[in-house]
């Protein structure tokens, strides 16, 4: 349950928190966001999330609303006020509020900043990881700058809905050439029969996932071969193992793609190992006890 929400400098009660009806995030999806895992009350990979937030803002020419240190305090205070030990913290920055006009007002606007934190059902998540999830493939109908973490998430919403209708826990999006770009809200990985991992290289077509980046470090430390290249749906269906990565699920096994079992239809051994290793490598912030 979210009890307190940070909105533009104030901590407000959930039921009363809101932004202006002419916020450009609301009217144009002119906003970016970050989702950061909270583990033991600490932020996981905060530095990378802040780096990506700064990059997304710069790409859209939205000014940083406050210093990184101040943003870090907002994240921590929101986590603390909601008493989140295991969960997620969500930070959104929109360009700000102005009478509806496609053109951005000269001189710019004061960005809108919203932060919420909530607990996740850790037992439920572990259960999902133990059984693995099904994936459904769908055409990638998103725009050409998927590397920017904007709130323009309607294609992801529709894809995940279509997947859920088919009993799948994630949608894998497929480009015009038949290659998987990424999950609707995760990065996509397969394990070749040789034991090497494959995930698409970063670029305009995918979000450079923080979990993806940390996992690449894990692989290099563990000397596990990795190839950053596109892969086709057929290759994925014939893979030894498959999984997705995201802040909300870390390393989540995929056991079927379009109802075709992957490997023996159970979470793969390497995937399970990487899930365990992930938190040993991820950066964990300080614990925060002001006041
Ligand atoms: N989604 N690709 C897309 C399209 C995503 O939306 C996400 C994250 C990722 C994984 O990135 P990271 O490892 O930094 O979480 C990849 C978040 C969790 C969300 O929208 O809820």
Coordinates of C-alpha atoms and ligand atoms in Angstrom, one line a residue:
X1 CA 0.0 0.0 0.0
X2 CA 1.3 3.5 -0.8
X3 CA 0.5 5.9 2.0
X4 CA 2.6 8.9 1.1
X5 CA 3.5 10.4 -2.3
X6 CA 6.1 13.0 -3.1
X7 CA 4.7 15.7 -5.4
X8 CA 6.7 18.8 -6.3
X9 CA 8.4 19.3 -2.9
X10 CA 5.6 18.0 -0.7
X11 CA 4.8 14.6 0.9
X12 CA 1.1 14.2 0.4
X13 CA -1.4 11.6 1.4
X14 CA -2.0 9.1 -1.3
X15 CA -5.7 9.8 -1.8
X16 CA -5.0 13.6 -2.1
X17 CA -1.8 13.5 -4.2
X18 CA -2.2 14.9 -7.8
X19 CA -0.8 17.0 -10.5
X20 CA -2.3 19.7 -12.7
X21 CA -4.7 18.6 -15.5
X22 CA -2.5 20.4 -18.0
X23 CA 0.6 18.6 -17.0
X24 CA 2.4 17.7 -20.2
X25 CA 3.0 14.3 -18.9
X26 CA -0.8 13.8 -18.8
X27 CA -1.5 15.4 -22.2
X28 CA 1.6 14.4 -24.3
X29 CA 3.4 11.7 -22.3
X30 CA 6.1 14.4 -22.2
X31 CA 7.7 12.7 -19.2
X32 CA 10.2 10.2 -18.2
X33 CA 10.4 7.7 -15.3
X34 CA 12.6 5.3 -13.4
X35 CA 11.7 2.2 -11.4
X36 CA 14.2 1.2 -8.8
X37 CA 14.2 -2.0 -6.7
X38 CA 14.1 -1.7 -2.9
X39 CA 15.8 -4.5 -1.1
X40 CA 16.2 -4.5 2.7
X41 CA 15.0 -0.9 2.6
X42 CA 17.9 0.1 0.3
X43 CA 18.0 1.2 -3.3
X44 CA 19.4 -1.3 -5.8
X45 CA 21.7 0.2 -8.4
X46 CA 20.7 3.7 -7.6
X47 CA 23.7 5.2 -9.4
X48 CA 22.8 3.6 -12.7
X49 CA 19.1 4.6 -12.4
X50 CA 20.2 8.2 -11.8
X51 CA 22.6 8.1 -14.7
X52 CA 19.7 6.8 -17.0
X53 CA 17.3 9.4 -15.6
X54 CA 19.8 12.2 -16.4
X55 CA 20.3 10.8 -19.9
X56 CA 16.5 10.5 -20.6
X57 CA 16.0 14.0 -19.4
X58 CA 18.9 15.3 -21.5
X59 CA 17.6 13.5 -24.6
X60 CA 14.2 15.3 -24.2
X61 CA 15.8 18.6 -23.1
X62 CA 13.9 18.5 -19.8
X63 CA 16.1 20.1 -17.1
X64 CA 17.1 18.1 -14.1
X65 CA 14.5 19.2 -11.6
X66 CA 17.0 19.2 -8.7
X67 CA 20.4 17.9 -7.9
X68 CA 21.1 14.2 -7.9
X69 CA 21.7 14.3 -4.2
X70 CA 18.3 15.9 -3.6
X71 CA 16.6 13.4 -5.8
X72 CA 18.3 10.6 -3.9
X73 CA 16.9 12.1 -0.7
X74 CA 13.4 12.2 -2.2
X75 CA 13.7 8.5 -3.1
X76 CA 14.9 7.5 0.3
X77 CA 12.4 9.6 2.2
X78 CA 9.5 8.2 0.1
X79 CA 10.7 4.7 0.8
X80 CA 11.0 5.4 4.5
X81 CA 7.6 7.1 4.8
X82 CA 6.0 4.2 3.1
X83 CA 8.0 1.7 5.3
X84 CA 9.1 -0.3 2.2
X85 CA 11.6 -3.0 2.9
X86 CA 11.1 -5.1 -0.2
X87 CA 9.5 -3.3 -3.1
X88 CA 9.9 -0.6 -5.7
X89 CA 10.3 3.1 -5.8
X90 CA 8.9 5.0 -8.8
X91 CA 10.1 8.4 -9.9
X92 CA 8.5 10.4 -12.7
X93 CA 9.6 13.7 -14.1
X94 CA 7.4 15.5 -16.6
X95 CA 8.3 18.7 -18.5
X96 CA 5.8 20.6 -16.4
X97 CA 2.4 22.3 -16.7
X98 CA 1.3 24.8 -19.5
X99 CA -1.8 25.5 -21.5
X100 CA -2.1 22.7 -24.1
X101 CA 0.2 23.4 -27.1
X102 CA 2.5 21.0 -28.9
X103 CA 5.3 23.6 -28.9
X104 CA 7.3 23.8 -25.7
X105 CA 7.0 27.2 -24.1
X106 CA 10.0 29.4 -24.7
X107 CA 12.0 29.7 -21.6
X108 CA 11.0 26.2 -20.4
X109 CA 8.8 25.1 -17.5
X110 CA 9.4 23.9 -14.0
X111 CA 9.4 20.1 -14.2
X112 CA 6.8 18.1 -12.3
X113 CA 8.3 15.5 -10.0
X114 CA 6.4 12.6 -8.5
X115 CA 7.8 9.8 -6.4
X116 CA 5.9 6.8 -5.0
X117 CA 7.1 3.6 -3.2
X118 CA 5.3 0.4 -2.6
X119 CA 5.9 -3.0 -1.2
X120 CA 5.9 -6.1 -3.4
X121 CA 4.9 -9.5 -2.4
X122 CA 8.3 -11.1 -2.3
X123 CA 6.9 -14.6 -1.7
X124 CA 4.7 -14.3 -4.8
X125 CA 7.6 -13.1 -6.8
X126 CA 9.8 -16.0 -5.7
X127 CA 7.0 -18.4 -6.6
X128 CA 6.8 -16.9 -10.0
X129 CA 10.6 -17.3 -10.4
X130 CA 10.4 -20.9 -9.2
X131 CA 7.8 -21.9 -11.8
X132 CA 8.9 -19.4 -14.6
X133 CA 6.7 -17.4 -16.8
X134 CA 5.2 -17.8 -20.3
X135 CA 6.0 -15.3 -23.0
X136 CA 3.9 -14.3 -26.0
X137 CA 5.4 -12.6 -29.0
X138 CA 3.9 -9.6 -30.7
X139 CA 4.9 -7.0 -33.3
X140 CA 6.9 -4.1 -31.8
X141 CA 4.8 -1.1 -32.7
X142 CA 6.7 1.4 -30.5
X143 CA 8.5 4.5 -31.7
X144 CA 12.1 4.8 -32.8
X145 CA 13.6 6.0 -29.5
X146 CA 13.0 3.1 -27.1
X147 CA 16.3 3.9 -25.4
X148 CA 14.6 6.9 -23.6
X149 CA 12.5 5.8 -20.6
X150 CA 9.4 7.8 -21.4
X151 CA 5.9 7.2 -19.9
X152 CA 4.6 6.7 -23.4
X153 CA 3.7 3.1 -22.5
X154 CA 0.5 2.4 -24.4
X155 CA 2.1 -0.2 -26.8
X156 CA 3.5 -1.9 -23.7
X157 CA 0.1 -1.8 -21.9
X158 CA -1.6 -3.4 -25.0
X159 CA 1.1 -6.0 -25.5
X160 CA 1.0 -7.0 -21.8
X161 CA -2.8 -7.2 -21.9
X162 CA -2.7 -9.4 -25.0
X163 CA -0.1 -11.6 -23.3
X164 CA -2.0 -11.9 -20.0
X165 CA -5.2 -12.9 -22.0
X166 CA -3.1 -15.8 -23.3
X167 CA -1.9 -16.7 -19.8
X168 CA 1.6 -15.2 -20.5
X169 CA 3.5 -13.1 -17.9
X170 CA 5.4 -11.0 -20.5
X171 CA 5.2 -10.0 -24.2
X172 CA 8.3 -10.1 -26.3
X173 CA 8.3 -7.5 -29.0
X174 CA 9.4 -8.4 -32.5
X175 CA 10.8 -6.0 -35.1
X176 CA 10.0 -5.9 -38.8
X177 CA 12.8 -8.3 -39.6
X178 CA 11.6 -10.9 -37.1
X179 CA 14.1 -10.2 -34.4
X180 CA 13.1 -9.8 -30.8
X181 CA 13.8 -6.3 -29.5
X182 CA 12.9 -6.7 -25.8
X183 CA 10.1 -7.5 -23.4
X184 CA 7.2 -5.0 -23.0
X185 CA 8.8 -4.0 -19.6
X186 CA 12.0 -6.1 -19.5
X187 CA 15.0 -7.1 -21.5
X188 CA 15.0 -10.4 -23.3
X189 CA 17.7 -13.1 -23.0
X190 CA 18.3 -16.6 -24.3
X191 CA 20.9 -19.2 -23.5
X192 CA 22.3 -21.1 -26.5
X193 CA 22.8 -24.8 -26.4
X194 CA 26.5 -24.0 -26.2
X195 CA 25.9 -22.3 -22.8
X196 CA 26.5 -18.8 -24.2
X197 CA 24.1 -16.0 -23.5
X198 CA 22.5 -13.8 -26.1
X199 CA 20.8 -10.5 -25.6
X200 CA 20.2 -7.7 -28.1
X201 CA 22.8 -4.9 -28.2
X202 CA 21.8 -1.5 -26.9
X203 CA 20.7 1.2 -29.3
X204 CA 17.5 3.0 -30.3
X205 CA 15.4 -0.2 -30.3
X206 CA 15.6 -1.1 -26.6
X207 CA 15.8 0.4 -23.2
X208 CA 19.3 0.0 -21.8
X209 CA 18.2 -1.9 -18.7
X210 CA 20.0 -1.4 -15.4
X211 CA 19.5 -5.0 -14.5
X212 CA 20.8 -6.0 -17.9
X213 CA 23.9 -3.9 -17.4
X214 CA 24.6 -5.3 -13.9
X215 CA 24.0 -8.8 -15.2
X216 CA 26.6 -8.2 -18.0
X217 CA 29.1 -7.4 -15.2
X218 CA 28.1 -10.6 -13.4
X219 CA 28.8 -12.6 -16.6
X220 CA 32.1 -11.1 -17.2
X221 CA 33.2 -11.8 -13.6
X222 CA 32.0 -15.4 -13.9
X223 CA 33.6 -15.8 -17.3
X224 CA 30.2 -16.8 -18.9
X225 CA 30.3 -16.1 -22.7
X226 CA 27.8 -13.5 -23.9
X227 CA 26.9 -12.3 -27.4
X228 CA 25.1 -8.9 -27.7
X229 CA 23.2 -9.4 -30.9
X230 CA 19.6 -9.6 -32.1
X231 CA 18.0 -13.1 -32.1
X232 CA 14.9 -14.4 -33.9
X233 CA 11.8 -15.9 -32.3
X234 CA 12.7 -19.3 -33.9
X235 CA 16.1 -19.2 -32.3
X236 CA 14.6 -18.3 -28.9
X237 CA 12.1 -21.2 -29.2
X238 CA 14.9 -23.6 -29.8
X239 CA 17.1 -22.1 -27.0
X240 CA 18.3 -24.1 -24.0
X241 CA 17.0 -21.4 -21.6
X242 CA 15.4 -18.0 -21.7
X243 CA 14.8 -15.3 -19.2
X244 CA 13.9 -11.6 -18.8
X245 CA 15.5 -8.9 -16.6
X246 CA 14.0 -5.8 -15.0
X247 CA 14.1 -3.9 -11.7
X248 CA 10.8 -5.4 -10.7
X249 CA 11.7 -9.1 -11.3
X250 CA 15.5 -9.1 -11.5
X251 CA 16.3 -12.3 -13.4
X252 CA 13.0 -14.1 -14.2
X253 CA 13.0 -17.4 -16.0
X254 CA 10.9 -17.9 -19.2
X255 CA 9.7 -21.4 -19.6
X256 CA 7.6 -21.1 -22.8
X257 CA 7.4 -18.8 -25.9
X258 CA 4.1 -18.8 -27.7
X259 CA 3.2 -22.0 -25.9
X260 CA 6.4 -23.8 -27.1
X261 CA 8.4 -25.1 -24.1
X262 CA 11.9 -23.8 -23.7
X263 CA 14.4 -26.6 -22.8
X264 CA 12.6 -29.0 -20.5
X265 CA 9.9 -26.4 -19.8
X266 CA 11.3 -25.5 -16.4
X267 CA 13.5 -22.6 -15.3
X268 CA 17.1 -23.3 -16.5
X269 CA 20.0 -24.0 -14.3
X270 CA 22.1 -21.1 -15.5
X271 CA 19.1 -18.7 -15.2
X272 CA 18.5 -19.8 -11.6
X273 CA 22.2 -19.3 -10.8
X274 CA 22.2 -15.8 -12.3
X275 CA 19.1 -14.9 -10.3
X276 CA 21.0 -15.8 -7.1
X277 CA 24.2 -14.1 -8.2
X278 CA 22.5 -10.8 -9.2
X279 CA 22.1 -9.4 -5.8
X280 CA 25.7 -10.2 -4.9
X281 CA 26.9 -7.8 -7.6
X282 CA 24.2 -5.1 -7.6
X283 CA 25.0 -1.9 -5.9
X284 CA 23.1 -1.4 -2.6
X285 CA 22.6 2.1 -1.2
X286 CA 23.0 3.1 2.4
X287 CA 20.1 2.6 4.8
X288 CA 18.4 5.8 5.5
X289 CA 17.3 6.8 9.0
X290 CA 16.9 10.6 9.1
X291 CA 15.0 11.9 12.0
Ligands
LIG1 N1 10.5 -1.6 -16.9 N2 12.8 -2.7 -21.3 C1 11.7 -2.0 -21.0 C2 10.8 -1.6 -22.2 C3 11.3 -1.6 -19.7 O1 10.2 -1.0 -19.5 C4 12.2 -2.1 -18.6 C5 11.9 -1.7 -17.2 C6 13.3 -2.8 -18.9 C7 14.3 -3.2 -17.9 O2 15.0 -2.2 -17.4 P1 15.6 -2.2 -15.9 O3 16.4 -3.4 -15.7 O4 16.4 -0.9 -15.7 O5 14.4 -2.2 -14.9 C8 13.6 -3.1 -20.3 C9 10.2 -1.2 -15.5 C10 10.6 -2.1 -14.4 C11 8.7 -0.8 -15.5 O6 8.3 -0.1 -16.5 O7 8.0 -1.1 -14.6

